Amino acid sequence: MNGLERTWAVLKGGIPDRLPVDLHNFMMTAHSSGQPFSEFFQDGEAMAEGQINAWREFGHDVLLVENGTAALAEACGCEVEYLEESAPVSHGPAIKSLDDLDKLTVPDPYKIHPLRENLKATRIISREIGDKVFVIGRADQGPFSLAAMILGMEEFLYQLGRTQQKRSKRRRESREDPDLENKLRQLLEFSLEVTTRYAYAQMEQGAHMTSIGESLSGPDMCSPKTYLGYEWSYAKRLVEQLKSKNIPLSYHICGDATAIVHDMVETGASVLELDYKVNLTAVKEATQGKATILGPIDPSAVLALGTPELVEERCKEAIEVLAPGGGFILGPGCALPPTTPPANVHAMIESAKRYGVYH
């Protein structure tokens, strides 16, 4: 099997010849290019070349195409800083308050920067090697995380807290703002529309799957109650809209998502991208026959700072728990740091070949 065939076999509930391997390596490709990160992440051709060169070096099965977590935020009007040695970050909201929602407009991903460059990267990669490898065109942030960037993370979480405080006191309205709940929902609806449109655009470039990140909604940042109240239904609706067009979705929440993994499965997402903090046994039980796990190797302490021997040890442990019966793609639990040693990446791929072979 090639990487494309191997990955499709897993996603369809079958057993491949061996485990597929994903590399969440967009920052590594920027580092290897020799270009300033601030230029690289705004150049679709450069991003595509970096991904293809990495595939030629490592021979992994899944390519995750993105330029970080701030692309949709920038397209919606947030202030974004392009860093010199890391991915771009959003550090200024698009609106000052929930009273400014009418100022937001859904961006056209084909016309606005940097979405058009990200789409160009996906298009080139899909055209050049999409018959050999599985391409995930990341639709950037999901509705919850995007809404937080648009309003400002602190303000967004503060307003969420206000709504929950009202409920705990059994108040139906806030004297300060009786429409607070409606305004938050309106912002989340807007963000869902933005993410959905970009997801469709990524698939139109030839990607085999699209993906969202919603780490802000996970247990390391928010309570499971907040996740269920303000994230889960939007993720489920996104999955359903995409499934109506036969588009599979990969759903990423980093940190320890064990407490909500059953709920993540219930969204219907085809793939759950999970971090090293999760309980592997609990995750396997929750996803068996329902969703594919992607991860969960520690990108920093193991892959970036560890030795090839440590990488092999952690991969073997994960494979022993997560591989039986299929439904597993080996990879880092989150983005690899720029200076991750290539030897450690090779060790992860070799571990899949050594310990992830199905008989």
PDB file of N, CA, C and O in Angstrom, residues 16-65:
ATOM      1  N   PRO A  16      -4.920  -1.931   7.467  1.00  0.00           N
ATOM      2  CA  PRO A  16      -3.895  -1.720   6.442  1.00  0.00           C
ATOM      3  C   PRO A  16      -2.733  -2.685   6.631  1.00  0.00           C
ATOM      4  O   PRO A  16      -2.741  -3.508   7.560  1.00  0.00           O
ATOM      5  N   ASP A  17      -1.750  -2.584   5.748  1.00  0.00           N
ATOM      6  CA  ASP A  17      -0.567  -3.428   5.912  1.00  0.00           C
ATOM      7  C   ASP A  17       0.223  -3.036   7.152  1.00  0.00           C
ATOM      8  O   ASP A  17       0.777  -3.877   7.854  1.00  0.00           O
ATOM      9  N   ARG A  18       0.239  -1.734   7.447  1.00  0.00           N
ATOM     10  CA  ARG A  18       0.863  -1.228   8.673  1.00  0.00           C
ATOM     11  C   ARG A  18       0.212   0.100   9.050  1.00  0.00           C
ATOM     12  O   ARG A  18      -0.572   0.663   8.277  1.00  0.00           O
ATOM     13  N   LEU A  19       0.561   0.595  10.199  1.00  0.00           N
ATOM     14  CA  LEU A  19       0.015   1.873  10.643  1.00  0.00           C
ATOM     15  C   LEU A  19       0.419   3.001   9.702  1.00  0.00           C
ATOM     16  O   LEU A  19       1.584   3.103   9.319  1.00  0.00           O
ATOM     17  N   PRO A  20      -0.506   3.876   9.347  1.00  0.00           N
ATOM     18  CA  PRO A  20      -0.110   5.115   8.665  1.00  0.00           C
ATOM     19  C   PRO A  20       0.547   6.069   9.668  1.00  0.00           C
ATOM     20  O   PRO A  20       0.286   5.986  10.878  1.00  0.00           O
ATOM     21  N   VAL A  21       1.366   6.975   9.157  1.00  0.00           N
ATOM     22  CA  VAL A  21       2.043   7.959   9.998  1.00  0.00           C
ATOM     23  C   VAL A  21       1.738   9.354   9.479  1.00  0.00           C
ATOM     24  O   VAL A  21       1.835   9.633   8.277  1.00  0.00           O
ATOM     25  N   ASP A  22       1.377  10.230  10.412  1.00  0.00           N
ATOM     26  CA  ASP A  22       1.144  11.637  10.115  1.00  0.00           C
ATOM     27  C   ASP A  22       2.282  12.468  10.697  1.00  0.00           C
ATOM     28  O   ASP A  22       2.844  12.123  11.740  1.00  0.00           O
ATOM     29  N   LEU A  23       2.626  13.569  10.013  1.00  0.00           N
ATOM     30  CA  LEU A  23       3.572  14.534  10.569  1.00  0.00           C
ATOM     31  C   LEU A  23       2.895  15.900  10.635  1.00  0.00           C
ATOM     32  O   LEU A  23       2.543  16.469   9.605  1.00  0.00           O
ATOM     33  N   HIS A  24       2.722  16.401  11.855  1.00  0.00           N
ATOM     34  CA  HIS A  24       2.180  17.758  12.026  1.00  0.00           C
ATOM     35  C   HIS A  24       3.389  18.699  11.998  1.00  0.00           C
ATOM     36  O   HIS A  24       3.785  19.269  13.013  1.00  0.00           O
ATOM     37  N   ASN A  25       3.962  18.880  10.814  1.00  0.00           N
ATOM     38  CA  ASN A  25       5.322  19.416  10.700  1.00  0.00           C
ATOM     39  C   ASN A  25       5.425  20.730   9.942  1.00  0.00           C
ATOM     40  O   ASN A  25       6.470  21.025   9.355  1.00  0.00           O
ATOM     41  N   PHE A  26       4.368  21.548   9.950  1.00  0.00           N
ATOM     42  CA  PHE A  26       4.420  22.761   9.139  1.00  0.00           C
ATOM     43  C   PHE A  26       5.504  23.729   9.609  1.00  0.00           C
ATOM     44  O   PHE A  26       6.088  24.453   8.798  1.00  0.00           O
ATOM     45  N   MET A  27       5.794  23.738  10.912  1.00  0.00           N
ATOM     46  CA  MET A  27       6.866  24.626  11.389  1.00  0.00           C
ATOM     47  C   MET A  27       8.244  24.053  11.058  1.00  0.00           C
ATOM     48  O   MET A  27       9.194  24.808  10.807  1.00  0.00           O
ATOM     49  N   MET A  28       8.366  22.748  11.045  1.00  0.00           N
ATOM     50  CA  MET A  28       9.625  22.128  10.606  1.00  0.00           C
ATOM     51  C   MET A  28       9.922  22.476   9.151  1.00  0.00           C
ATOM     52  O   MET A  28      11.077  22.735   8.787  1.00  0.00           O
ATOM     53  N   THR A  29       8.872  22.477   8.313  1.00  0.00           N
ATOM     54  CA  THR A  29       9.095  22.786   6.898  1.00  0.00           C
ATOM     55  C   THR A  29       9.536  24.236   6.720  1.00  0.00           C
ATOM     56  O   THR A  29      10.353  24.536   5.849  1.00  0.00           O
ATOM     57  N   ALA A  30       9.014  25.131   7.547  1.00  0.00           N
ATOM     58  CA  ALA A  30       9.446  26.528   7.484  1.00  0.00           C
ATOM     59  C   ALA A  30      10.912  26.648   7.865  1.00  0.00           C
ATOM     60  O   ALA A  30      11.692  27.352   7.211  1.00  0.00           O
ATOM     61  N   HIS A  31      11.301  25.948   8.931  1.00  0.00           N
ATOM     62  CA  HIS A  31      12.689  25.993   9.389  1.00  0.00           C
ATOM     63  C   HIS A  31      13.627  25.431   8.318  1.00  0.00           C
ATOM     64  O   HIS A  31      14.702  26.002   8.061  1.00  0.00           O
ATOM     65  N   SER A  32      13.225  24.341   7.699  1.00  0.00           N
ATOM     66  CA  SER A  32      14.083  23.694   6.689  1.00  0.00           C
ATOM     67  C   SER A  32      14.214  24.516   5.421  1.00  0.00           C
ATOM     68  O   SER A  32      15.193  24.374   4.682  1.00  0.00           O
ATOM     69  N   SER A  33      13.239  25.377   5.150  1.00  0.00           N
ATOM     70  CA  SER A  33      13.253  26.146   3.902  1.00  0.00           C
ATOM     71  C   SER A  33      14.362  27.188   3.859  1.00  0.00           C
ATOM     72  O   SER A  33      14.804  27.588   2.784  1.00  0.00           O
ATOM     73  N   GLY A  34      14.789  27.656   5.022  1.00  0.00           N
ATOM     74  CA  GLY A  34      15.786  28.720   5.064  1.00  0.00           C
ATOM     75  C   GLY A  34      15.204  30.104   4.905  1.00  0.00           C
ATOM     76  O   GLY A  34      15.913  31.100   5.050  1.00  0.00           O
ATOM     77  N   GLN A  35      13.913  30.198   4.611  1.00  0.00           N
ATOM     78  CA  GLN A  35      13.249  31.492   4.482  1.00  0.00           C
ATOM     79  C   GLN A  35      12.835  32.012   5.850  1.00  0.00           C
ATOM     80  O   GLN A  35      12.619  31.226   6.787  1.00  0.00           O
ATOM     81  N   PRO A  36      12.696  33.313   5.998  1.00  0.00           N
ATOM     82  CA  PRO A  36      12.089  33.838   7.228  1.00  0.00           C
ATOM     83  C   PRO A  36      10.674  33.275   7.386  1.00  0.00           C
ATOM     84  O   PRO A  36       9.918  33.204   6.413  1.00  0.00           O
ATOM     85  N   PHE A  37      10.341  32.880   8.585  1.00  0.00           N
ATOM     86  CA  PHE A  37       9.023  32.319   8.816  1.00  0.00           C
ATOM     87  C   PHE A  37       7.925  33.285   8.374  1.00  0.00           C
ATOM     88  O   PHE A  37       6.879  32.878   7.872  1.00  0.00           O
ATOM     89  N   SER A  38       8.160  34.566   8.576  1.00  0.00           N
ATOM     90  CA  SER A  38       7.147  35.573   8.248  1.00  0.00           C
ATOM     91  C   SER A  38       6.849  35.601   6.759  1.00  0.00           C
ATOM     92  O   SER A  38       5.744  35.962   6.350  1.00  0.00           O
ATOM     93  N   GLU A  39       7.806  35.232   5.933  1.00  0.00           N
ATOM     94  CA  GLU A  39       7.589  35.148   4.488  1.00  0.00           C
ATOM     95  C   GLU A  39       7.033  33.786   4.097  1.00  0.00           C
ATOM     96  O   GLU A  39       6.109  33.679   3.276  1.00  0.00           O
ATOM     97  N   PHE A  40       7.591  32.754   4.675  1.00  0.00           N
ATOM     98  CA  PHE A  40       7.208  31.391   4.317  1.00  0.00           C
ATOM     99  C   PHE A  40       5.717  31.164   4.523  1.00  0.00           C
ATOM    100  O   PHE A  40       5.034  30.596   3.659  1.00  0.00           O
ATOM    101  N   PHE A  41       5.190  31.595   5.662  1.00  0.00           N
ATOM    102  CA  PHE A  41       3.797  31.319   5.994  1.00  0.00           C
ATOM    103  C   PHE A  41       2.803  32.222   5.275  1.00  0.00           C
ATOM    104  O   PHE A  41       1.601  32.151   5.536  1.00  0.00           O
ATOM    105  N   GLN A  42       3.277  33.032   4.376  1.00  0.00           N
ATOM    106  CA  GLN A  42       2.391  33.841   3.534  1.00  0.00           C
ATOM    107  C   GLN A  42       2.589  33.527   2.054  1.00  0.00           C
ATOM    108  O   GLN A  42       2.133  34.268   1.195  1.00  0.00           O
ATOM    109  N   ASP A  43       3.261  32.403   1.775  1.00  0.00           N
ATOM    110  CA  ASP A  43       3.612  32.025   0.409  1.00  0.00           C
ATOM    111  C   ASP A  43       3.159  30.589   0.161  1.00  0.00           C
ATOM    112  O   ASP A  43       3.783  29.638   0.639  1.00  0.00           O
ATOM    113  N   GLY A  44       2.072  30.423  -0.583  1.00  0.00           N
ATOM    114  CA  GLY A  44       1.528  29.099  -0.827  1.00  0.00           C
ATOM    115  C   GLY A  44       2.475  28.169  -1.542  1.00  0.00           C
ATOM    116  O   GLY A  44       2.546  26.971  -1.236  1.00  0.00           O
ATOM    117  N   GLU A  45       3.222  28.695  -2.490  1.00  0.00           N
ATOM    118  CA  GLU A  45       4.168  27.854  -3.218  1.00  0.00           C
ATOM    119  C   GLU A  45       5.280  27.359  -2.307  1.00  0.00           C
ATOM    120  O   GLU A  45       5.705  26.197  -2.391  1.00  0.00           O
ATOM    121  N   ALA A  46       5.769  28.237  -1.442  1.00  0.00           N
ATOM    122  CA  ALA A  46       6.827  27.838  -0.511  1.00  0.00           C
ATOM    123  C   ALA A  46       6.328  26.778   0.465  1.00  0.00           C
ATOM    124  O   ALA A  46       7.031  25.792   0.751  1.00  0.00           O
ATOM    125  N   MET A  47       5.113  26.959   0.979  1.00  0.00           N
ATOM    126  CA  MET A  47       4.561  25.975   1.918  1.00  0.00           C
ATOM    127  C   MET A  47       4.380  24.625   1.247  1.00  0.00           C
ATOM    128  O   MET A  47       4.660  23.578   1.842  1.00  0.00           O
ATOM    129  N   ALA A  48       3.919  24.630   0.000  1.00  0.00           N
ATOM    130  CA  ALA A  48       3.745  23.376  -0.729  1.00  0.00           C
ATOM    131  C   ALA A  48       5.090  22.702  -0.964  1.00  0.00           C
ATOM    132  O   ALA A  48       5.237  21.484  -0.755  1.00  0.00           O
ATOM    133  N   GLU A  49       6.076  23.463  -1.378  1.00  0.00           N
ATOM    134  CA  GLU A  49       7.401  22.901  -1.627  1.00  0.00           C
ATOM    135  C   GLU A  49       7.983  22.305  -0.346  1.00  0.00           C
ATOM    136  O   GLU A  49       8.582  21.220  -0.361  1.00  0.00           O
ATOM    137  N   GLY A  50       7.787  23.009   0.779  1.00  0.00           N
ATOM    138  CA  GLY A  50       8.293  22.501   2.042  1.00  0.00           C
ATOM    139  C   GLY A  50       7.654  21.183   2.434  1.00  0.00           C
ATOM    140  O   GLY A  50       8.336  20.253   2.898  1.00  0.00           O
ATOM    141  N   GLN A  51       6.345  21.057   2.240  1.00  0.00           N
ATOM    142  CA  GLN A  51       5.646  19.818   2.577  1.00  0.00           C
ATOM    143  C   GLN A  51       6.080  18.666   1.669  1.00  0.00           C
ATOM    144  O   GLN A  51       6.278  17.534   2.121  1.00  0.00           O
ATOM    145  N   ILE A  52       6.217  18.954   0.396  1.00  0.00           N
ATOM    146  CA  ILE A  52       6.614  17.906  -0.554  1.00  0.00           C
ATOM    147  C   ILE A  52       8.045  17.456  -0.281  1.00  0.00           C
ATOM    148  O   ILE A  52       8.354  16.251  -0.322  1.00  0.00           O
ATOM    149  N   ASN A  53       8.941  18.391   0.007  1.00  0.00           N
ATOM    150  CA  ASN A  53      10.322  18.024   0.326  1.00  0.00           C
ATOM    151  C   ASN A  53      10.387  17.166   1.586  1.00  0.00           C
ATOM    152  O   ASN A  53      11.164  16.205   1.659  1.00  0.00           O
ATOM    153  N   ALA A  54       9.563  17.512   2.583  1.00  0.00           N
ATOM    154  CA  ALA A  54       9.538  16.715   3.808  1.00  0.00           C
ATOM    155  C   ALA A  54       9.030  15.307   3.530  1.00  0.00           C
ATOM    156  O   ALA A  54       9.556  14.319   4.070  1.00  0.00           O
ATOM    157  N   TRP A  55       8.014  15.197   2.682  1.00  0.00           N
ATOM    158  CA  TRP A  55       7.493  13.870   2.331  1.00  0.00           C
ATOM    159  C   TRP A  55       8.558  13.038   1.620  1.00  0.00           C
ATOM    160  O   TRP A  55       8.697  11.837   1.880  1.00  0.00           O
ATOM    161  N   ARG A  56       9.322  13.678   0.759  1.00  0.00           N
ATOM    162  CA  ARG A  56      10.395  12.953   0.072  1.00  0.00           C
ATOM    163  C   ARG A  56      11.468  12.475   1.044  1.00  0.00           C
ATOM    164  O   ARG A  56      12.080  11.425   0.844  1.00  0.00           O
ATOM    165  N   GLU A  57      11.693  13.239   2.094  1.00  0.00           N
ATOM    166  CA  GLU A  57      12.700  12.838   3.080  1.00  0.00           C
ATOM    167  C   GLU A  57      12.187  11.755   4.023  1.00  0.00           C
ATOM    168  O   GLU A  57      12.895  10.773   4.296  1.00  0.00           O
ATOM    169  N   PHE A  58      10.974  11.917   4.537  1.00  0.00           N
ATOM    170  CA  PHE A  58      10.494  11.024   5.593  1.00  0.00           C
ATOM    171  C   PHE A  58       9.576   9.913   5.103  1.00  0.00           C
ATOM    172  O   PHE A  58       9.468   8.875   5.748  1.00  0.00           O
ATOM    173  N   GLY A  59       8.878  10.116   3.996  1.00  0.00           N
ATOM    174  CA  GLY A  59       7.999   9.086   3.463  1.00  0.00           C
ATOM    175  C   GLY A  59       6.773   8.813   4.315  1.00  0.00           C
ATOM    176  O   GLY A  59       6.261   7.693   4.339  1.00  0.00           O
ATOM    177  N   HIS A  60       6.265   9.832   5.005  1.00  0.00           N
ATOM    178  CA  HIS A  60       5.078   9.643   5.834  1.00  0.00           C
ATOM    179  C   HIS A  60       3.831   9.533   4.963  1.00  0.00           C
ATOM    180  O   HIS A  60       3.855   9.820   3.762  1.00  0.00           O
ATOM    181  N   ASP A  61       2.733   9.135   5.566  1.00  0.00           N
ATOM    182  CA  ASP A  61       1.517   8.803   4.825  1.00  0.00           C
ATOM    183  C   ASP A  61       0.506   9.932   4.763  1.00  0.00           C
ATOM    184  O   ASP A  61      -0.300  10.004   3.833  1.00  0.00           O
ATOM    185  N   VAL A  62       0.501  10.804   5.785  1.00  0.00           N
ATOM    186  CA  VAL A  62      -0.502  11.862   5.908  1.00  0.00           C
ATOM    187  C   VAL A  62       0.187  13.212   5.974  1.00  0.00           C
ATOM    188  O   VAL A  62       1.093  13.415   6.782  1.00  0.00           O
ATOM    189  N   LEU A  63      -0.240  14.147   5.111  1.00  0.00           N
ATOM    190  CA  LEU A  63       0.272  15.521   5.121  1.00  0.00           C
ATOM    191  C   LEU A  63      -0.823  16.444   5.637  1.00  0.00           C
ATOM    192  O   LEU A  63      -1.922  16.483   5.085  1.00  0.00           O
ATOM    193  N   LEU A  64      -0.521  17.167   6.702  1.00  0.00           N
ATOM    194  CA  LEU A  64      -1.458  18.117   7.292  1.00  0.00           C
ATOM    195  C   LEU A  64      -1.019  19.518   6.895  1.00  0.00           C
ATOM    196  O   LEU A  64       0.018  20.010   7.336  1.00  0.00           O
ATOM    197  N   VAL A  65      -1.815  20.170   6.030  1.00  0.00           N
ATOM    198  CA  VAL A  65      -1.410  21.432   5.406  1.00  0.00           C
ATOM    199  C   VAL A  65      -2.063  22.605   6.122  1.00  0.00           C
ATOM    200  O   VAL A  65      -3.291  22.715   6.174  1.00  0.00           O
TER     201      VAL A  65
END
